XYZ file of C-alpha atoms in Angstrom:
786
model
C -0.023 -0.014 0.033
C 1.269 3.407 -0.881
C 1.788 6.197 1.528
C 0.555 9.582 0.298
C -0.025 12.874 1.669
C -3.117 14.895 0.701
C -3.772 18.559 1.269
C -7.537 19.156 1.751
C -8.994 22.602 1.909
C -11.434 23.078 4.814
C -13.883 25.927 4.758
C -12.688 29.286 3.267
C -9.568 29.805 5.203
C -6.119 28.750 4.257
C -5.584 25.931 6.646
C -4.205 23.000 5.394
C -4.994 19.356 6.949
C -1.895 17.147 6.322
C -2.801 13.504 7.093
C -0.400 10.644 6.604
C -2.076 7.278 5.320
C -0.032 5.422 7.802
C -1.174 4.760 11.234
C 0.101 7.699 13.342
C -1.335 10.175 15.703
C -2.144 13.635 14.351
C -0.976 16.509 16.341
C -1.602 20.305 16.078
C 1.628 21.617 14.901
C 2.845 24.396 12.293
C 3.179 22.769 8.766
C 6.129 23.792 6.441
C 4.107 26.792 5.322
C 3.722 28.048 8.680
C -0.099 27.494 8.892
C -1.717 26.115 12.257
C -4.282 23.439 11.857
C -7.088 23.935 14.597
C -7.591 21.005 17.152
C -11.309 20.822 16.355
C -10.277 20.256 12.640
C -7.974 17.412 13.702
C -10.656 15.820 15.794
C -13.085 16.074 13.030
C -10.988 14.410 10.532
C -9.885 11.737 13.017
C -13.573 11.080 13.713
C -14.692 10.806 10.163
C -11.615 9.111 8.451
C -9.764 7.550 11.329
C -6.373 5.833 10.699
C -7.446 3.605 8.070
C -6.013 4.701 4.629
C -9.116 3.162 2.950
C -11.252 5.866 4.674
C -9.920 8.397 2.107
C -12.510 7.278 -0.319
C -15.037 9.179 1.900
C -13.269 12.647 1.019
C -15.204 13.190 -1.885
C -18.487 12.857 -0.245
C -17.260 14.775 2.820
C -16.132 17.689 0.853
C -19.257 17.723 -1.052
C -21.335 17.844 2.243
C -19.189 20.435 3.751
C -19.419 22.604 0.603
C -23.183 22.309 0.752
C -23.268 23.139 4.352
C -21.112 26.227 3.818
C -23.406 27.326 0.808
C -26.537 26.957 3.131
C -24.896 29.029 5.883
C -23.843 31.839 3.568
C -27.459 32.000 2.295
C -28.687 32.256 5.806
C -26.142 35.022 6.515
C -27.085 36.967 3.465
C -30.775 36.596 4.263
C -30.396 37.813 7.901
C -28.146 40.632 6.824
C -30.665 41.970 4.449
C -33.763 41.739 7.036
C -32.087 43.258 9.984
C -31.501 46.577 8.693
C -35.116 46.747 7.682
C -36.302 45.920 11.284
C -33.805 48.347 12.647
C -35.086 51.037 10.346
C -38.735 50.478 11.326
C -37.962 50.631 15.089
C -36.047 53.929 14.639
C -38.927 55.342 12.587
C -41.454 54.314 15.463
C -39.193 55.871 18.166
C -39.111 59.024 16.295
C -42.867 59.092 15.782
C -43.265 58.332 19.482
C -40.866 61.084 20.396
C -42.792 63.707 18.195
C -46.031 62.555 19.668
C -44.638 62.937 23.119
C -43.274 66.494 22.531
C -46.744 67.593 21.182
C -48.452 66.121 24.433
C -45.955 67.992 26.561
C -46.734 71.272 24.932
C -50.387 70.620 25.331
C -49.881 69.793 28.926
C -47.826 73.000 29.339
C -50.535 75.170 27.975
C -53.371 73.315 30.132
C -51.204 73.672 33.328
C -50.745 77.549 32.623
C -54.374 77.919 31.894
C -55.434 76.047 35.090
C -53.078 78.176 37.219
C -54.386 81.388 35.529
C -57.789 80.050 36.442
C -56.953 79.094 39.996
C -55.510 82.697 40.680
C -58.787 84.272 39.190
C -60.976 81.870 41.093
C -59.271 82.087 44.586
C -61.232 85.161 45.746
C -64.353 83.194 44.963
C -63.193 80.143 46.770
C -62.399 82.182 49.730
C -65.740 83.702 49.969
C -67.371 80.230 49.132
C -65.379 78.656 52.037
C -66.826 81.196 54.311
C -70.239 80.559 53.355
C -69.572 76.776 53.457
C -68.400 77.184 57.155
C -71.448 79.270 58.030
C -73.748 76.681 56.460
C -71.896 73.829 58.274
C -72.145 75.775 61.548
C -75.974 76.410 60.841
C -76.527 72.770 60.345
C -74.699 71.835 63.453
C -76.851 74.278 65.353
C -80.019 73.092 63.838
C -78.977 69.227 64.522
C -78.268 70.493 68.180
C -81.681 72.042 68.418
C -83.195 69.147 66.818
C -81.906 66.670 69.504
C -82.984 69.139 72.188
C -86.464 69.613 70.364
C -86.723 65.808 70.347
C -85.617 65.452 73.822
C -88.182 68.074 74.989
C -90.841 66.619 72.718
C -90.636 63.205 74.328
C -90.269 64.821 77.720
C -93.563 66.798 77.131
C -95.159 63.502 76.091
C -93.953 61.686 79.118
C -95.358 64.437 81.368
C -98.740 64.410 79.493
C -98.860 60.425 79.478
C -98.173 60.710 83.157
C -100.922 63.355 83.829
C -103.414 61.181 82.189
C -102.064 58.029 84.099
C -100.939 56.444 80.756
C -97.842 54.804 82.335
C -97.199 52.379 79.621
C -97.002 55.030 76.890
C -94.825 57.150 79.141
C -92.530 54.117 79.436
C -92.545 53.790 75.566
C -91.465 57.375 75.418
C -88.742 57.017 77.935
C -87.351 54.000 76.071
C -87.337 56.105 72.851
C -85.470 58.795 74.721
C -82.969 56.194 76.094
C -82.290 55.222 72.586
C -81.481 58.846 71.604
C -79.028 58.618 74.467
C -77.392 55.746 73.197
C -76.884 57.229 69.849
C -75.397 60.384 71.276
C -72.514 58.431 73.139
C -70.249 58.877 70.221
C -70.872 62.638 70.062
C -68.421 65.129 71.074
C -71.256 67.474 72.413
C -70.733 66.804 76.191
C -73.317 69.469 77.147
C -75.885 67.850 75.135
C -74.974 64.343 76.614
C -75.280 65.618 80.122
C -78.596 67.066 79.296
C -79.886 64.023 77.488
C -78.740 61.803 80.405
C -80.143 64.090 83.076
C -83.579 64.027 81.413
C -83.559 60.370 80.994
C -82.647 60.027 84.775
C -85.214 62.439 85.864
C -88.051 60.694 83.966
C -86.750 57.224 84.819
C -86.843 58.068 88.381
C -90.395 59.280 88.341
C -91.735 56.453 86.261
C -89.757 53.709 87.991
C -91.021 54.917 91.511
C -94.553 54.929 90.072
C -94.267 51.393 88.496
C -92.460 49.975 91.368
C -95.014 51.033 93.966
C -97.885 49.699 91.773
C -95.893 46.404 90.990
C -95.219 46.023 94.723
C -98.766 46.413 95.501
C -99.842 43.657 92.996
C -97.035 41.392 94.460
C -98.556 42.084 97.895
C -101.895 40.745 96.767
C -100.142 37.556 95.500
C -98.509 37.400 98.944
C -94.989 37.725 97.488
C -92.223 36.758 98.344
C -92.972 33.267 99.827
C -90.762 33.129 103.131
C -92.629 30.488 104.994
C -92.717 26.530 104.342
C -93.018 25.294 100.895
C -96.644 24.301 101.393
C -97.612 27.882 101.691
C -96.992 28.385 97.884
C -100.554 26.409 97.298
C -102.233 29.028 99.225
C -100.657 31.896 97.370
C -101.358 30.446 93.862
C -104.905 29.524 94.809
C -105.819 32.634 96.822
C -109.264 34.112 95.763
C -107.280 37.198 95.051
C -105.383 35.609 92.371
C -108.032 36.606 89.698
C -107.497 37.122 86.054
C -107.720 40.864 86.544
C -105.101 40.646 89.189
C -102.891 38.640 86.901
C -103.308 41.109 83.981
C -102.108 43.875 86.257
C -99.175 41.717 87.061
C -98.410 41.049 83.502
C -98.840 44.899 82.482
C -96.658 46.249 85.157
C -94.085 43.547 84.540
C -93.976 44.288 80.988
C -93.775 48.076 81.679
C -90.687 47.691 84.099
C -89.236 45.511 81.455
C -89.205 48.479 79.023
C -87.326 50.602 81.431
C -84.321 48.241 81.364
C -82.339 50.354 78.884
C -82.973 53.476 80.723
C -82.095 51.871 84.020
C -78.704 50.672 82.690
C -77.896 54.177 81.509
C -78.731 55.940 84.595
C -77.772 53.467 87.287
C -74.202 52.568 88.270
C -73.992 48.936 89.014
C -72.812 47.615 92.222
C -69.481 46.054 91.849
C -67.544 43.726 94.077
C -63.912 44.395 94.870
C -61.777 43.841 91.736
C -59.555 41.195 93.507
C -62.384 38.630 93.627
C -62.342 36.844 90.042
C -66.276 37.384 89.542
C -67.232 36.817 85.742
C -69.121 39.949 84.259
C -72.815 39.498 84.332
C -75.514 41.687 82.793
C -77.733 43.657 85.286
C -80.647 41.859 86.643
C -83.928 42.782 84.790
C -85.897 45.384 86.570
C -88.971 43.444 87.448
C -86.845 40.792 89.073
C -84.963 43.501 90.932
C -88.215 44.730 92.268
C -89.354 41.311 93.321
C -85.918 40.871 95.188
C -86.143 44.144 97.208
C -88.199 42.528 100.244
C -85.772 39.523 100.365
C -82.818 41.819 100.133
C -84.280 43.796 102.996
C -84.626 40.666 105.172
C -81.448 39.338 104.260
C -79.419 42.636 105.145
C -81.485 42.945 108.395
C -80.628 39.311 109.518
C -77.012 38.939 108.416
C -75.503 42.233 108.762
C -74.681 44.712 111.665
C -75.056 43.348 115.365
C -77.872 40.928 114.776
C -77.611 37.668 116.620
C -78.097 35.773 113.237
C -75.069 37.575 111.883
C -72.095 35.401 113.318
C -69.108 34.376 111.537
C -69.143 30.731 112.803
C -72.715 30.086 111.408
C -72.381 30.611 107.576
C -74.880 27.896 106.918
C -77.625 30.373 108.255
C -77.481 32.771 105.512
C -76.574 30.146 102.816
C -79.447 27.954 103.715
C -81.921 30.849 103.913
C -80.689 31.713 100.285
C -81.681 27.980 99.225
C -84.995 28.066 101.015
C -86.099 31.504 99.373
C -85.115 30.038 95.985
C -86.990 26.513 96.610
C -90.075 28.385 97.946
C -90.656 30.878 95.157
C -89.648 28.518 92.404
C -93.435 27.643 91.431
C -94.582 31.179 91.414
C -91.588 32.129 89.119
C -92.230 29.380 86.778
C -96.062 29.631 86.557
C -96.543 33.297 86.770
C -93.600 35.107 85.691
C -92.034 32.917 82.968
C -95.137 33.099 80.768
C -95.004 36.879 80.765
C -91.216 36.764 79.624
C -91.958 34.281 77.179
C -94.905 36.616 75.808
C -92.266 39.501 75.577
C -90.067 37.343 73.570
C -87.482 37.574 76.237
C -84.518 34.844 76.684
C -84.416 35.392 80.310
C -85.087 32.545 82.649
C -87.229 33.895 85.434
C -85.959 31.365 88.052
C -82.349 31.605 87.173
C -82.510 35.530 87.153
C -84.037 35.423 90.509
C -81.536 32.903 91.829
C -78.638 35.012 90.308
C -79.956 38.096 92.294
C -80.207 36.154 95.507
C -76.507 34.600 94.808
C -75.262 38.215 94.488
C -76.274 38.847 98.027
C -74.227 35.914 99.104
C -71.185 37.185 97.248
C -71.528 40.573 98.997
C -71.725 38.778 102.426
C -68.601 36.538 101.601
C -66.610 39.778 100.678
C -67.197 41.149 104.074
C -66.808 37.920 106.026
C -63.899 36.217 104.420
C -61.189 38.790 105.461
C -62.543 38.357 109.060
C -61.895 34.650 109.328
C -58.977 34.145 106.897
C -56.555 33.256 109.577
C -58.855 31.390 111.881
C -58.419 27.802 110.585
C -61.418 26.183 112.205
C -63.751 29.128 111.122
C -62.282 29.224 107.495
C -62.591 25.495 107.145
C -66.249 25.459 108.309
C -66.946 28.410 105.740
C -65.433 26.389 102.884
C -67.303 23.374 103.761
C -70.596 25.220 103.953
C -69.971 27.179 100.596
C -69.117 23.738 98.804
C -72.260 22.186 100.188
C -74.296 25.440 99.211
C -72.899 25.263 95.653
C -73.536 21.564 95.201
C -77.198 22.029 96.076
C -77.369 25.311 93.866
C -76.175 23.669 90.993
C -77.793 20.134 91.318
C -81.123 20.884 92.821
C -81.996 24.304 91.313
C -80.063 24.072 88.154
C -77.857 27.213 88.518
C -75.487 27.415 85.619
C -71.739 27.008 86.030
C -70.987 30.126 84.198
C -73.070 32.400 86.394
C -71.416 34.285 89.310
C -71.162 31.924 92.511
C -69.631 31.777 95.775
C -66.619 29.647 94.533
C -65.347 32.767 92.743
C -65.106 34.464 95.976
C -62.769 31.587 97.356
C -60.703 31.610 94.110
C -59.362 35.130 95.086
C -55.520 34.623 95.457
C -55.129 35.324 99.077
C -58.230 33.267 100.107
C -57.180 30.492 97.763
C -53.824 30.111 98.792
C -55.245 29.962 102.377
C -57.673 27.352 101.280
C -54.748 25.331 99.813
C -52.716 25.543 102.979
C -55.495 24.531 105.291
C -56.415 21.599 103.030
C -52.851 20.362 103.101
C -52.403 20.924 106.846
C -55.501 18.837 107.751
C -54.650 16.133 105.208
C -51.193 15.669 106.671
C -52.961 15.510 110.067
C -55.187 12.964 108.699
C -52.236 10.973 107.408
C -50.364 11.047 110.571
C -53.706 9.727 112.502
C -54.245 7.041 110.029
C -50.811 5.766 109.915
C -50.469 5.610 113.856
C -53.748 3.819 114.186
C -53.718 0.182 115.621
C -55.813 -0.672 112.568
C -53.657 0.926 110.093
C -52.360 -2.292 108.345
C -55.307 -4.414 108.749
C -57.973 -4.583 106.072
C -61.438 -3.666 107.020
C -62.811 -6.443 104.896
C -60.460 -9.196 105.535
C -63.512 -11.577 106.509
C -65.106 -10.958 103.295
C -63.357 -12.615 100.569
C -65.690 -11.185 97.775
C -64.972 -7.578 98.985
C -61.556 -7.926 100.049
C -59.822 -8.605 96.794
C -57.317 -5.826 96.821
C -56.631 -6.594 100.560
C -55.767 -2.925 100.917
C -55.036 -1.966 104.521
C -57.226 0.635 106.500
C -54.572 3.438 106.048
C -54.469 3.069 102.203
C -58.349 3.108 101.679
C -58.484 5.945 104.332
C -55.863 7.765 102.301
C -57.573 7.231 98.977
C -60.863 8.314 100.551
C -59.131 11.708 101.638
C -57.952 12.268 98.111
C -61.295 11.441 96.769
C -62.966 13.953 99.205
C -60.453 16.473 98.245
C -61.388 15.872 94.527
C -65.035 16.335 95.378
C -64.269 19.631 97.151
C -62.373 21.228 94.035
C -64.136 19.618 91.304
C -66.650 22.405 91.041
C -64.093 25.238 91.079
C -64.676 27.321 87.969
C -61.128 28.301 87.412
C -58.891 25.607 85.590
C -55.742 26.993 87.004
C -57.066 26.560 90.509
C -58.081 23.074 89.809
C -54.549 22.297 88.490
C -53.099 23.983 91.908
C -55.248 21.470 93.887
C -54.214 18.598 91.445
C -50.427 19.501 92.432
C -51.610 19.372 96.097
C -53.089 15.679 95.667
C -49.658 14.688 93.762
C -47.706 16.296 96.810
C -49.803 14.295 99.283
C -49.542 11.051 97.224
C -45.729 11.408 97.153
C -45.623 12.344 100.882
C -47.622 9.090 101.592
C -45.316 7.034 99.346
C -42.379 8.152 101.198
C -44.100 7.427 104.673
C -44.809 3.937 103.147
C -41.147 3.434 102.392
C -39.928 4.474 105.697
C -42.122 2.018 107.282
C -41.214 -0.618 105.016
C -37.467 -0.156 105.473
C -38.207 -1.048 109.389
C -39.648 -4.371 108.005
C -36.999 -5.297 105.468
C -35.459 -8.018 107.671
C -38.706 -9.777 107.689
C -40.283 -9.320 104.181
C -42.777 -12.119 104.802
C -44.428 -10.368 107.621
C -47.975 -9.277 107.735
C -47.002 -5.437 108.092
C -44.714 -5.815 105.250
C -47.378 -7.460 102.988
C -49.906 -4.987 103.867
C -47.525 -2.182 102.835
C -47.121 -3.908 99.477
C -50.734 -4.247 99.242
C -51.177 -0.571 100.043
C -48.616 0.509 97.198
C -50.248 -1.821 94.853
C -53.901 -0.628 95.734
C -52.922 3.201 95.407
C -51.257 2.618 92.110
C -54.344 0.758 90.810
C -56.758 3.557 91.923
C -54.699 6.262 90.436
C -54.535 4.287 87.041
C -58.399 4.103 87.090
C -58.653 7.855 88.081
C -56.399 8.629 85.115
C -59.344 7.519 82.723
C -61.900 9.737 84.595
C -63.387 12.276 82.492
C -62.656 14.948 85.182
C -58.841 14.208 85.020
C -58.792 13.967 81.374
C -60.292 17.661 81.398
C -57.599 18.471 83.853
C -54.981 16.903 81.567
C -55.969 19.070 78.748
C -56.080 22.269 80.793
C -52.540 21.395 81.857
C -51.529 20.916 78.266
C -52.959 24.224 77.429
C -51.170 25.814 80.307
C -47.970 24.136 79.308
C -48.408 25.364 75.622
C -48.857 29.008 76.791
C -45.920 28.876 79.050
C -43.678 26.921 76.753
C -42.236 25.299 79.760
C -42.348 21.580 78.564
C -40.331 19.897 76.026
C -41.854 18.862 72.762
C -41.758 15.127 73.576
C -43.703 15.652 76.861
C -46.121 17.991 75.149
C -46.809 15.312 72.371
C -47.585 12.631 75.109
C -50.100 15.060 76.810
C -51.523 15.856 73.453
C -51.944 12.319 72.274
C -53.357 11.345 75.544
C -50.529 8.567 75.963
C -49.891 9.814 79.292
C -52.034 10.876 82.376
C -51.986 13.462 85.148
C -50.824 10.760 87.651
C -47.973 9.034 85.504
C -45.284 10.195 87.682
C -46.878 8.923 90.876
C -47.852 5.752 89.284
C -44.334 4.935 88.088
C -42.736 5.875 91.569
C -45.319 3.570 93.011
C -44.834 0.849 90.633
C -41.044 0.975 91.012
C -41.572 0.580 94.969
C -43.929 -2.388 94.447
C -41.382 -4.067 92.249
C -38.620 -3.467 94.643
C -40.656 -4.973 97.469
C -41.785 -7.831 95.584
C -38.189 -8.539 94.472
C -37.147 -8.451 98.218
C -39.785 -11.090 99.060
C -38.903 -13.373 95.961
C -35.163 -13.093 97.025
C -35.934 -13.905 100.603
C -38.027 -17.008 99.798
C -35.388 -18.117 97.149
C -32.550 -17.997 99.619
C -34.577 -20.094 101.893
C -35.291 -22.483 99.104
C -31.475 -22.651 98.276
C -30.620 -23.486 101.791
C -33.255 -26.255 101.922
C -32.305 -27.730 98.554
C -28.606 -28.661 99.432
C -29.344 -32.073 100.388
C -31.318 -32.654 97.084
C -28.103 -31.520 95.143
C -26.001 -34.287 96.844
C -28.461 -36.945 95.675
C -26.713 -39.892 94.087
C -28.351 -39.538 90.734
C -25.921 -41.936 88.885
C -26.564 -45.044 91.182
C -30.290 -44.845 91.808
C -32.388 -47.882 91.091
C -34.613 -48.058 88.069
C -38.373 -47.769 88.165
C -38.843 -51.470 87.668
C -36.669 -52.271 90.566
C -39.046 -50.248 92.939
C -42.515 -51.416 94.021
C -43.869 -47.769 94.148
C -42.179 -44.488 93.144
C -41.909 -42.079 95.994
C -40.494 -38.584 96.576
C -36.938 -38.175 97.268
C -36.414 -37.673 100.925
C -33.949 -35.013 100.515
C -36.384 -32.938 98.354
C -38.945 -32.832 101.280
C -37.662 -29.781 103.173
C -37.158 -27.747 99.893
C -40.779 -28.637 98.748
C -42.443 -28.097 102.354
C -40.705 -24.704 102.660
C -42.132 -23.865 99.161
C -45.479 -24.867 99.962
C -45.699 -22.939 103.166
C -44.425 -19.810 101.605
C -46.877 -19.995 98.889
C -49.781 -20.626 101.317
C -48.491 -17.706 103.542
C -48.108 -15.242 100.848
C -51.412 -16.234 99.161
C -53.302 -15.372 102.239
C -51.307 -12.016 102.717
C -50.965 -10.708 99.289
C -53.943 -9.602 96.999
C -54.291 -11.694 93.795
C -52.451 -9.792 91.362
C -49.256 -9.373 93.588
C -49.433 -12.992 94.575
C -49.586 -14.016 91.044
C -46.385 -11.777 90.284
C -44.716 -13.267 93.113
C -45.053 -16.874 92.303
C -44.185 -16.157 88.564
C -40.926 -14.491 89.516
C -40.139 -17.322 91.906
C -40.662 -20.226 89.408
C -38.363 -18.480 87.015
C -35.597 -18.632 89.760
C -36.423 -22.188 90.909
C -36.391 -23.250 87.208
C -32.933 -22.074 86.674
C -31.696 -23.218 90.112
C -32.701 -26.904 89.595
C -31.690 -26.748 86.095
C -28.168 -25.308 86.623
C -27.256 -26.481 90.088
C -28.780 -29.941 90.001
C -29.327 -31.252 86.279
C -26.386 -29.844 84.722
C -24.099 -30.657 87.587
C -24.792 -34.331 87.642
C -24.997 -37.521 85.475
C -27.953 -39.615 85.595
C -28.677 -43.325 85.166
C -32.148 -44.534 84.160
C -33.263 -44.736 87.724
C -32.026 -41.260 88.373
C -33.569 -39.666 85.454
C -36.836 -41.445 86.349
C -36.754 -40.287 90.013
C -35.822 -36.494 89.024
C -38.847 -36.620 86.651
C -41.171 -38.025 89.371
C -40.024 -35.311 92.066
C -40.515 -32.638 89.400
C -43.801 -33.618 87.640
C -45.608 -35.325 90.545
C -44.433 -33.015 93.410
C -43.071 -29.695 92.490
C -45.255 -28.724 89.572
C -48.561 -29.632 91.396
C -47.657 -27.048 94.005
C -48.530 -24.271 91.499
C -51.561 -26.130 89.795
C -53.954 -24.158 92.151
C -52.631 -21.040 90.617
C -52.628 -21.969 86.871
C -53.834 -24.775 84.614
C -50.254 -25.829 83.231
C -47.611 -25.126 85.966
C -45.025 -27.060 83.955
C -45.053 -24.262 81.377
C -43.269 -21.915 84.149
C -40.392 -24.583 84.589
C -39.507 -24.967 80.781
C -35.769 -25.817 81.530
C -36.720 -28.628 84.122
C -39.574 -29.884 81.901
C -37.567 -30.268 78.749
C -34.568 -31.487 80.726
C -36.603 -34.354 82.130
C -37.923 -35.273 78.622
C -34.461 -35.693 77.450
C -33.135 -37.487 80.459
C -35.988 -40.101 80.310
C -36.272 -40.311 76.710
C -35.961 -43.937 75.427
C -32.681 -44.978 74.408
C -33.314 -45.535 70.737
C -34.930 -41.977 70.185
C -32.250 -40.613 72.539
C -29.429 -42.107 70.368
C -30.973 -41.072 66.983
C -31.427 -37.435 68.259
C -27.840 -37.353 69.433
C -26.465 -38.738 66.152
C -28.859 -36.354 64.207
C -27.575 -33.422 66.337
C -23.877 -34.389 65.771
C -24.148 -34.894 61.991
C -26.090 -31.779 61.787
C -23.366 -29.662 63.514
C -20.901 -31.193 61.423
C -22.773 -30.425 58.266
C -23.611 -27.111 59.626
C -20.038 -26.091 59.747
C -19.754 -26.822 56.070
C -23.273 -25.355 54.961
C -23.991 -22.453 57.359
C -27.424 -22.606 58.963
C -29.052 -24.730 56.222
C -29.912 -27.350 58.617
C -31.390 -25.296 61.447
C -35.171 -25.621 60.317
C -34.754 -29.397 60.463
C -32.931 -29.477 63.711
C -35.826 -27.268 65.343
C -38.501 -29.626 63.807
C -36.627 -32.732 65.220
C -36.542 -31.130 68.657
C -40.175 -29.896 68.475
C -41.123 -33.475 67.775
C -39.711 -34.801 70.988
C -41.184 -31.779 72.911
C -38.239 -29.521 73.108
C -38.889 -25.912 72.435
C -36.866 -23.863 75.066
C -33.493 -25.436 74.869
C -31.064 -24.497 72.050
C -29.598 -27.637 70.240
C -26.065 -27.161 72.204
C -27.962 -27.543 75.614
C -29.756 -30.560 74.277
C -26.457 -32.264 73.406
C -25.094 -31.369 76.635
C -28.227 -32.969 78.560
C -27.972 -36.028 76.305
C -24.297 -36.506 77.323
C -25.461 -36.388 81.022
C -27.277 -39.905 80.527
C -25.165 -42.874 81.435
C -27.505 -45.578 80.127
C -26.302 -45.655 76.489
C -25.963 -49.259 74.806
C -22.300 -50.571 74.139
C -21.950 -49.957 70.509
C -18.426 -51.004 70.410
C -17.213 -47.500 69.543
């Protein structure tokens, strides 16, 4: 093959591509004429032609393609070169046109601005004069409006006067109501003198009309023998009185409705009595006027008997005024429901007559408590008595008379900061005294129901039941408190008391640690278990779930709890007593473990003779007439039986179940490790071991479960292997050995078959290595000559 060098022109430059037909690399370097070949040209030629000289046949086609591409590109360049100047020319022309239009607009704007300026200069005197006229017109309109308001007020005032002169009180009340509406509209005005005039006029006529209506209304009420202050049976005579005619009832309805119309003017002209701001009493609207009039005689009686130096006004008898309020509510309920409520319904009022009446009387209680509480705040006995009576009052008020929880009540007075802290302190003081008393009692560690098996399931000692009753009483006392934050403070007090009681139980328990099987130690353990169980039940109570939600909201507001704790609270995975329950459960587990360890140490001592049994030389079953228990096992089994019977009597069922299950686990390992793995067994020894276990040890636990052998899996399966007939044992042993040898080669492929073979003979707990060890403890293998 010849070697030739071709010079190929590329595009329109003077670059020359020199290629040697032989296989060699092409580098970018100057040729003999001083021309540089671009690297991209070299790469293109290498890609298209390569190093094979036969590829030069493609040159003709390649040159033609490149020439065609060059021609197409030149045409595109020429076309673009011709179009672009035209577009630029058009754009320039448009810009010039826009500039000319803008200049024209600017000229017009300048002319218009100058014309406007000249017009404003010319019109300024007119504007000044016009502004003066406008100000005068506005001032005149304000004067006219002012006079109009005065005129309307005087007109309504004249109407009221005329209606009163003609004894048309109903129309006078309507006019006063219209005047009160005008007063409300004027509240946003800056005309203070007009406001004062309007308010004074409303107040003047309101007093006149209210005095007139009140007098007439009281007369009608007197004919109904209102209020009922005597025994409940007197209501019958009131409602069935001959005076209780239709005409009298019409008068009652008319006057009640007229008083109802004066409610707006009353709220405008009368300043409401308020309790001191330190008492967190919720806002409530004023009582409706008719009910206020109906309450006047009762208010007089209340203040007469329960204020000043009256004998009925004594600090140590709060039940007197509280019970009096409840009596009045109960005695007058029928009249309110049958006579007053229909009038309100007819007037399309949403007011409940009985609740409105009750609210008015409760306000008397709040006023009385505001006076009494500071006087007895630091006398524990009087203060406690007051709290007890208030709680009883609130319970009857809400449960019997249906008083709403969102209305002002006497518990709001007890929630005042100083008073509430005193309440908490006194509650804690008396609770601690009660705890001291219950723990020092002779019957503190004796169950009240020890002779009644159906009732005494938990076997809780008297001190534990008394303590939980104390907590329940505290819960009942603060359950109706209207403030969630105050409830949470009481909850914290309960937690503190629970922790204090747990510490006291721990101290008493430590005195009994040397005798963990004593009745007192068991009673303490029962107490701990009982308290934990009751708290767990309380955690699902709706009231404590609501407190948990309140605690969640309080934590979220304060941002004082980590995200994990907040998440647990929000998902209700925890409860308000979780911390206390966990501490009690830990104490219970420690005490149970101490009992199990104590019994186990006794059993370890008693089983020593049984460990020394000569298992290798015991006679076989066929050499004995009857199988009997090994004499060396008797002390161990007797001790175990006695301890089980003792603790069954002293511990509650759940604790005793935990105890014997923990004990069986230790006994199972003790016998398996110290007796079975530590000895060799002939046929008689294996049979005797199985008899001792299955016929004597296991049955001790049969009263407590159906299959006690399941709690001794090591012993049970060891006995199966030791007493397995020789043929099966030999096959199993050979299989395990061969499987172990193959397992070293094949990994764990043999594991399922090994498990199946062990399960077939009843082995589920022991590992294959343990099975081999147990089989090697047998001595009754046949002589195979190996």
